[in-house]
XYZ file of C-alpha atoms in Angstrom:
530
model
C 49.036 -18.907 34.388
C 52.256 -17.839 32.729
C 51.235 -19.440 29.406
C 47.897 -17.613 29.492
C 49.657 -14.310 30.083
C 52.033 -14.979 27.183
C 49.083 -15.790 24.901
C 47.262 -12.573 25.851
C 50.369 -10.487 25.161
C 50.910 -12.248 21.815
C 47.259 -11.812 20.818
C 47.365 -8.090 21.615
C 50.498 -7.746 19.494
C 48.715 -9.451 16.574
C 45.715 -7.144 16.868
C 47.976 -4.122 17.086
C 49.855 -5.239 13.957
C 46.634 -5.777 12.004
C 45.271 -2.428 13.176
C 48.459 -0.615 12.209
C 48.398 -2.195 8.754
C 44.737 -1.226 8.293
C 45.466 2.372 9.250
C 48.483 2.450 6.966
C 46.455 1.044 4.073
C 43.535 3.493 4.497
C 45.679 6.564 5.132
C 46.950 6.538 1.531
C 43.532 7.700 0.276
C 43.127 11.451 0.556
C 39.585 11.974 -0.720
C 36.157 10.788 0.373
C 35.172 9.091 -2.882
C 38.502 7.292 -3.190
C 38.354 6.193 0.451
C 34.759 5.242 1.262
C 33.974 1.631 0.483
C 37.592 0.745 -0.242
C 38.353 -2.885 0.639
C 41.492 -4.934 0.955
C 40.119 -8.442 0.680
C 43.305 -10.248 1.652
C 43.655 -8.355 4.904
C 39.894 -7.948 5.522
C 40.324 -4.199 5.743
C 37.533 -1.710 5.051
C 38.005 2.037 4.926
C 35.590 4.842 5.799
C 35.912 8.579 5.334
C 35.662 10.497 8.588
C 34.436 14.063 7.903
C 35.262 15.158 11.446
C 38.959 14.491 10.935
C 38.901 14.868 7.117
C 40.863 11.664 6.794
C 40.485 8.058 5.689
C 40.435 5.557 8.547
C 39.619 1.888 8.956
C 36.343 0.649 10.359
C 38.184 -0.340 13.517
C 38.350 3.358 14.382
C 35.034 4.498 15.844
C 34.324 7.564 13.733
C 30.909 9.101 14.183
C 29.148 10.084 10.970
C 31.606 8.182 8.805
C 30.930 7.599 5.094
C 31.125 3.885 4.316
C 30.343 4.020 0.577
C 31.393 6.422 -2.161
C 27.772 7.465 -2.802
C 27.578 8.597 0.823
C 30.147 11.295 0.118
C 28.599 14.758 -0.330
C 28.060 15.684 -3.974
C 26.226 18.746 -5.254
C 23.295 17.957 -7.513
C 23.298 19.186 -11.092
C 19.524 19.770 -10.849
C 17.873 21.763 -8.021
C 15.053 20.394 -5.898
C 11.698 22.009 -6.726
C 9.328 21.829 -3.752
C 6.438 23.295 -5.754
C 6.710 20.460 -8.250
C 6.698 17.877 -5.453
C 3.840 19.485 -3.516
C 1.526 20.546 -6.366
C 2.142 17.737 -8.854
C 3.830 14.862 -7.053
C 1.483 14.545 -4.076
C -1.829 14.220 -5.977
C -0.173 11.943 -8.529
C 0.843 9.409 -5.886
C -2.434 9.805 -3.971
C -4.409 9.029 -7.127
C -2.626 5.681 -7.416
C -4.163 4.578 -4.101
C -7.777 4.845 -5.238
C -10.268 3.322 -7.626
C -10.556 4.351 -11.252
C -13.162 7.023 -10.467
C -11.146 8.408 -7.553
C -8.018 8.368 -9.680
C -9.697 10.270 -12.497
C -11.119 12.907 -10.135
C -7.758 13.376 -8.396
C -5.935 13.889 -11.659
C -8.567 16.364 -12.833
C -7.731 18.558 -9.808
C -4.092 18.916 -10.885
C -3.351 22.266 -12.568
C -3.040 22.024 -16.321
C -4.284 19.617 -18.967
C -3.599 16.239 -17.323
C -5.315 13.191 -18.822
C -5.493 9.687 -17.373
C -4.699 7.202 -20.140
C -4.524 3.745 -18.577
C -4.810 2.150 -15.163
C -3.074 -1.093 -14.231
C -4.732 -3.231 -11.564
C -4.408 -6.723 -10.192
C -6.849 -8.919 -8.327
C -5.802 -10.095 -4.876
C -7.669 -12.277 -2.373
C -8.841 -9.047 -0.711
C -10.100 -7.417 -3.904
C -8.876 -5.343 -6.803
C -6.004 -2.963 -6.150
C -4.361 -0.403 -8.391
C -0.709 -1.104 -9.119
C -0.001 1.998 -11.179
C -1.222 4.171 -14.000
C -0.034 6.223 -16.955
C -1.133 9.799 -17.665
C -0.107 12.685 -19.913
C 0.279 16.338 -18.925
C 0.031 18.348 -22.136
C 0.589 21.640 -20.319
C 3.935 20.588 -18.850
C 4.603 18.297 -21.832
C 5.249 15.233 -19.719
C 4.340 11.550 -19.689
C 3.575 10.420 -16.136
C 4.147 6.930 -14.743
C 2.854 6.686 -11.172
C 3.284 3.654 -8.919
C 1.184 2.830 -5.871
C 2.457 1.615 -2.528
C 0.579 -1.691 -2.859
C 2.820 -4.632 -3.695
C 0.801 -6.741 -6.095
C 0.854 -10.499 -5.901
C -1.251 -13.593 -5.523
C 0.451 -14.569 -2.271
C -0.531 -13.362 1.147
C 1.039 -9.947 1.491
C 2.576 -10.102 4.922
C 3.786 -13.689 4.628
C 5.731 -12.925 1.476
C 6.667 -9.473 2.788
C 8.311 -10.849 5.898
C 10.024 -13.722 4.126
C 11.662 -11.905 1.240
C 11.570 -8.176 1.853
C 13.077 -7.954 5.314
C 15.631 -10.711 4.676
C 16.618 -8.943 1.425
C 16.591 -11.960 -0.845
C 17.979 -10.642 -4.120
C 17.535 -11.069 -7.874
C 19.579 -9.866 -10.818
C 18.115 -6.796 -12.470
C 17.630 -6.796 -16.238
C 20.881 -8.628 -16.939
C 23.009 -5.916 -15.313
C 25.452 -6.298 -12.453
C 22.914 -4.806 -10.056
C 21.053 -6.926 -7.516
C 17.633 -5.838 -6.254
C 15.306 -7.053 -3.547
C 13.552 -10.169 -4.857
C 10.167 -9.284 -3.418
C 10.201 -5.820 -4.976
C 11.477 -7.186 -8.281
C 8.720 -9.793 -8.458
C 6.053 -7.155 -7.842
C 7.585 -4.774 -10.393
C 7.936 -7.494 -13.034
C 4.207 -8.250 -12.957
C 3.290 -4.613 -13.438
C 5.975 -3.795 -15.976
C 5.802 -6.809 -18.291
C 2.741 -8.925 -17.465
C 0.284 -6.044 -17.198
C 2.065 -4.180 -19.988
C 3.041 -0.847 -18.458
C 6.349 -0.930 -20.321
C 4.595 -1.443 -23.651
C 2.198 1.430 -22.928
C 5.056 3.827 -22.147
C 6.950 2.637 -25.196
C 4.007 3.590 -27.413
C 3.563 6.971 -25.726
C 7.238 7.827 -26.115
C 6.978 7.196 -29.846
C 3.958 9.538 -30.047
C 5.127 12.354 -27.753
C 8.800 12.444 -28.669
C 9.553 15.819 -27.088
C 7.815 15.133 -23.759
C 9.569 14.492 -20.475
C 8.829 11.327 -18.503
C 8.097 11.565 -14.792
C 8.512 8.416 -12.709
C 6.745 8.985 -9.393
C 6.179 6.424 -6.641
C 5.179 6.172 -3.002
C 6.633 3.710 -0.486
C 7.058 0.357 -2.262
C 5.938 2.115 -5.429
C 9.093 4.197 -5.221
C 11.109 1.022 -5.713
C 9.079 0.228 -8.838
C 9.722 3.729 -10.149
C 13.484 3.293 -9.759
C 13.515 -0.040 -11.576
C 11.230 1.296 -14.306
C 13.404 4.282 -15.152
C 16.494 2.081 -15.446
C 14.632 -0.428 -17.601
C 13.607 2.339 -20.016
C 17.152 3.715 -20.128
C 18.658 0.272 -20.726
C 16.449 -0.117 -23.799
C 17.352 3.402 -24.966
C 13.684 4.328 -25.192
C 14.140 7.700 -23.502
C 16.792 10.348 -23.104
C 18.486 10.740 -19.735
C 17.941 14.493 -19.813
C 14.154 14.070 -20.112
C 13.726 11.863 -17.036
C 12.512 12.902 -13.580
C 12.590 10.401 -10.716
C 10.667 11.504 -7.620
C 9.800 9.116 -4.787
C 8.018 9.557 -1.463
C 9.084 7.344 1.430
C 10.739 4.812 -0.879
C 12.455 1.680 0.367
C 15.986 0.621 -0.319
C 15.907 -1.293 -3.602
C 19.270 -2.696 -4.635
C 22.936 -3.103 -3.855
C 25.759 -0.717 -4.688
C 25.936 -1.857 -8.321
C 22.272 -0.970 -8.768
C 22.735 2.347 -6.950
C 25.702 3.250 -9.137
C 23.535 2.739 -12.227
C 20.982 5.249 -10.932
C 23.727 7.657 -9.907
C 25.292 7.553 -13.362
C 22.190 7.480 -15.554
C 19.490 9.545 -13.793
C 20.483 13.186 -13.195
C 17.123 14.317 -11.716
C 16.445 12.054 -8.744
C 15.100 12.977 -5.318
C 13.873 10.843 -2.411
C 11.452 12.735 -0.172
C 11.323 11.465 3.412
C 8.748 12.663 5.917
C 9.884 12.949 9.526
C 10.310 9.554 11.142
C 9.117 7.455 8.211
C 10.335 3.909 8.838
C 9.912 2.499 5.312
C 13.097 4.124 3.900
C 15.050 2.280 6.597
C 14.188 -1.112 5.110
C 15.489 -3.568 4.051
C 18.022 -3.202 6.833
C 21.759 -2.910 6.259
C 23.533 -5.641 8.194
C 27.264 -5.530 8.867
C 29.147 -8.240 7.039
C 26.558 -8.659 4.287
C 28.175 -9.067 0.883
C 25.622 -7.108 -1.144
C 23.668 -4.941 1.315
C 20.900 -2.645 0.033
C 21.613 1.046 -0.259
C 19.867 4.294 -1.122
C 20.856 6.654 -3.900
C 21.227 10.421 -3.693
C 19.429 12.823 -3.077
C 17.341 12.638 0.070
C 15.024 15.555 0.856
C 14.210 15.299 4.556
C 11.335 17.125 6.250
C 12.099 16.542 9.970
C 9.142 18.478 11.459
C 6.082 18.106 9.291
C 5.443 19.115 5.699
C 3.149 22.105 6.020
C 3.772 25.017 3.613
C 6.986 26.741 4.605
C 8.256 23.798 6.665
C 12.001 23.369 6.947
C 13.585 20.709 4.772
C 17.133 19.580 4.070
C 18.526 18.468 0.710
C 21.073 15.887 1.809
C 24.157 15.568 -0.377
C 24.941 11.961 0.544
C 22.985 8.785 -0.120
C 22.900 7.412 3.442
C 23.721 10.795 4.928
C 24.317 10.496 8.701
C 23.124 14.098 9.142
C 19.637 13.372 7.763
C 16.974 10.735 8.470
C 19.645 8.044 8.853
C 20.532 9.661 12.177
C 17.281 8.379 13.710
C 17.551 5.350 15.950
C 15.264 2.316 15.496
C 13.215 3.572 18.456
C 12.481 6.918 16.829
C 11.075 5.763 13.476
C 7.416 4.879 12.909
C 5.097 3.658 10.174
C 2.458 6.412 10.499
C 4.631 8.990 8.752
C 4.744 6.887 5.595
C 1.054 7.384 4.839
C 1.077 11.180 5.231
C 3.018 13.411 2.846
C 2.600 17.171 2.546
C -0.163 16.969 5.175
C -2.234 14.529 3.146
C -3.031 10.945 4.001
C -2.601 9.205 0.672
C -5.439 6.709 1.090
C -7.962 9.114 2.620
C -7.091 11.931 0.250
C -7.733 9.671 -2.738
C -11.116 8.711 -1.287
C -12.005 12.418 -1.058
C -10.951 12.955 -4.706
C -7.853 14.932 -3.646
C -9.865 17.898 -2.363
C -7.734 20.870 -1.361
C -9.332 21.257 2.066
C -8.435 17.787 3.380
C -5.447 17.963 5.744
C -4.061 15.699 8.457
C -1.845 17.979 10.573
C -2.132 15.940 13.781
C -0.049 13.126 12.349
C 3.042 15.328 12.215
C 4.060 15.193 15.880
C 7.840 14.892 16.115
C 10.413 14.128 18.750
C 12.524 17.074 17.705
C 12.123 20.773 18.307
C 15.177 22.124 16.507
C 16.973 19.884 14.044
C 20.435 21.167 13.159
C 20.932 21.704 9.460
C 23.480 19.416 7.782
C 26.920 20.994 7.657
C 29.295 20.169 4.814
C 32.834 21.243 4.068
C 32.064 22.982 0.788
C 35.746 23.289 -0.089
C 36.003 19.502 -0.430
C 32.670 18.930 -2.207
C 32.711 18.730 -5.952
C 29.808 19.437 -8.292
C 28.254 16.644 -10.281
C 29.871 16.330 -13.670
C 27.685 17.680 -16.509
C 28.378 14.587 -18.631
C 26.015 11.695 -17.953
C 27.039 8.110 -17.451
C 27.195 5.721 -20.369
C 24.259 3.364 -20.729
C 25.399 -0.279 -20.514
C 25.484 -2.071 -23.857
C 22.803 -4.730 -24.164
C 25.125 -6.959 -26.189
C 27.701 -7.175 -23.406
C 25.307 -7.671 -20.522
C 25.560 -11.067 -18.813
C 22.611 -13.397 -19.095
C 20.175 -13.668 -16.210
C 21.166 -16.754 -14.267
C 18.106 -16.859 -12.028
C 14.601 -16.312 -13.468
C 12.121 -14.062 -11.657
C 9.505 -15.608 -9.411
C 6.742 -14.653 -11.810
C 7.960 -14.939 -15.400
C 6.054 -13.999 -18.507
C 4.578 -17.305 -19.700
C 5.481 -18.650 -23.111
C 2.107 -20.371 -23.270
C -1.109 -18.859 -21.983
C -2.491 -22.252 -20.996
C -1.136 -24.647 -18.411
C -2.816 -27.905 -17.456
C -2.435 -29.759 -14.174
C -4.219 -32.870 -12.895
C -5.339 -33.138 -9.305
C -6.501 -36.174 -7.384
C -9.055 -35.844 -4.601
C -9.234 -37.949 -1.446
C -11.473 -40.366 -3.313
C -9.459 -42.988 -5.191
C -11.934 -43.139 -8.079
C -12.861 -39.507 -8.675
C -10.398 -37.466 -10.724
C -10.622 -33.922 -11.935
C -8.791 -32.099 -14.690
C -8.053 -28.478 -13.792
C -6.880 -26.066 -16.474
C -5.634 -22.611 -15.510
C -5.634 -19.757 -18.015
C -3.577 -16.655 -17.433
C -4.478 -13.562 -19.403
C -4.640 -9.793 -19.304
C -7.639 -7.795 -20.390
C -7.111 -4.341 -21.806
C -9.523 -1.524 -22.380
C -9.220 2.160 -23.063
C -8.973 2.927 -19.366
C -7.237 0.037 -17.614
C -5.479 -3.306 -17.823
C -6.185 -6.095 -15.333
C -4.540 -9.448 -14.747
C -7.013 -12.349 -14.677
C -6.688 -16.031 -13.878
C -9.409 -18.422 -15.039
C -9.832 -21.945 -13.744
C -11.748 -24.678 -15.574
C -12.568 -27.859 -13.641
C -13.745 -30.944 -15.538
C -14.543 -34.335 -13.948
C -12.850 -37.203 -15.798
C -14.934 -40.296 -16.529
C -12.128 -42.862 -16.370
C -8.774 -43.068 -14.700
C -7.162 -43.685 -18.097
C -7.587 -39.995 -18.890
C -5.219 -39.043 -16.093
C -1.454 -39.107 -16.467
C 0.134 -40.826 -13.478
C 3.108 -38.474 -13.596
C 0.995 -35.367 -13.164
C -1.112 -36.343 -10.154
C -0.959 -34.143 -7.094
C -2.650 -34.584 -3.747
C -2.291 -30.936 -2.805
C -5.193 -28.565 -2.385
C -6.160 -26.453 -5.390
C -5.880 -22.757 -4.600
C -6.389 -20.405 -7.522
C -7.573 -16.809 -7.581
C -9.981 -16.076 -10.418
C -11.368 -12.661 -11.212
C -13.492 -10.941 -13.777
C -16.086 -8.271 -14.346
C -18.048 -10.384 -16.818
C -21.426 -11.934 -16.105
C -21.547 -15.394 -14.601
C -22.329 -18.168 -17.076
C -24.034 -21.379 -15.967
C -21.646 -24.333 -16.311
C -22.473 -27.228 -18.579
C -23.304 -30.700 -17.343
C -19.801 -32.002 -17.970
C -17.613 -28.971 -17.395
C -17.581 -26.442 -14.580
C -16.259 -23.272 -16.197
C -16.656 -19.971 -14.434
C -15.418 -16.461 -13.852
C -15.973 -14.968 -10.426
C -14.474 -12.310 -8.214
C -11.782 -13.363 -5.728
C -12.749 -17.014 -5.960
C -10.764 -19.690 -4.184
C -11.180 -23.234 -5.493
C -10.388 -26.151 -3.212
C -10.604 -29.892 -3.842
C -11.464 -31.556 -0.561
C -13.177 -34.892 0.094
C -14.280 -35.290 -3.523
C -16.244 -32.048 -3.325
C -15.491 -28.545 -4.540
C -15.994 -25.703 -2.093
C -16.091 -22.107 -3.306
C -15.170 -19.329 -0.919
C -16.529 -16.040 -2.240
C -19.369 -13.602 -1.747
C -21.035 -13.317 -5.153
C -24.540 -14.482 -6.043
C -23.322 -17.312 -8.260
C -21.699 -19.293 -5.448
C -24.674 -21.449 -4.496
C -25.605 -22.117 -8.112
C -22.074 -23.150 -8.995
C -21.695 -25.361 -5.927
C -24.953 -27.112 -6.711
C -23.965 -27.655 -10.333
C -20.539 -29.012 -9.460
C -22.026 -31.433 -6.930
C -24.416 -32.698 -9.604
C -21.465 -33.271 -11.909
C -19.697 -35.199 -9.165
C -22.689 -37.451 -8.584
C -22.955 -38.201 -12.314
C -19.258 -39.019 -12.443
C -19.459 -41.397 -9.480
C -22.463 -43.136 -10.999
C -20.539 -43.766 -14.211
C -17.517 -45.056 -12.311
């Protein structure tokens, strides 16, 4: 009993010594930006700035509303928030990205001024075609518009991939910089930006309209794509920092502190609009002890009680400001607020061609009657420096050590051999990846060609696979009857499976029965020859 008591006393002395050293280490920092996020790796000490006491303390001290990172410290914006711009221009621009080409065109036509839709970028998924983003030009405001939808494009099942990589915050290196971004968001952005060619389209427009601004606008997951897109353009020195506007609605956290610092330094006009109890901006979650946790950038514009005209809103001066939407507990946030912004349901408003008389006020119920306005000590808040951050040099950037999940192929044709359950029937399957461009849109297509092989000598033993073939193929072209030796087709949302020496097609178009019959005839001819 005596030895246990001695151990407890000794352990308390050790904790007291460590705590005293942590307080002594943190107390030397007198300002928020020099204190927040400060680490002493050898002693495992982390400092936070406590605005209540106006002092730097260690994390061991329970300080409410403490600033853990330097970007959380209040900083006045060099550009004011313009609610008219967000309500009149931003809302229909993000709503248009949720609809079809016709709905998109009608929505944009309702925006004041001479706004023209130039190109739509779409991708085929197992559930149909979805818009990933579009590019437009506003000649009245002299601006090039890049709008990003909330749909995360991909050929994988949305929620399976969403749960696996988004919520666990698996990360990828961004454009050779020091910043790390969410792998799921990066994969989705990479397809739109490089595979579908949105970056090339904007590059051409910038060379034509040299004096125009560029607006990057996104909703929900599309807000993450907008953030990565603006940095990609700045890295390549395609646009001027002073001509960029970044406006997102209910955007997720995208990258770690290195990525956030790039946005803070390079993008002067940046605002994140958050509606009420929107849960999407709270993800991916920040877990204590994580080496590179995700983080938001400044400036959040929070509408706590609806977004009707004249509604109260707060321009928060910190990135993860504890006086704004971050104050909400996990039980108070909800997904319904992410779909409705400025009293418009994005999906339904796009379907009604962004008519002015379509409102959804009932979705704005809130838990709060009177939200106190954020209070800052203005004497200790500095104004953003007028000089912009230096763009990283491309020659000194480190190489990307880990490739993206969906890289731009060096060859448009890849060939794989598959073996069915029959030991004598082999099939050669060739997959073609391409993009089709027109004056109005660009769509990613995958074509699959299946050819029965007459002899086993035609099959490489190193390339056999017993797995099921699953390939999405899409097109708007007319169906062509396959030849007697080759089954070549284009069809909408087609899934091809090799099972029991037969090919089963799972789609709803009129060519399904014809193609199944033709493929079965080819199989019978092949078996007869074998």
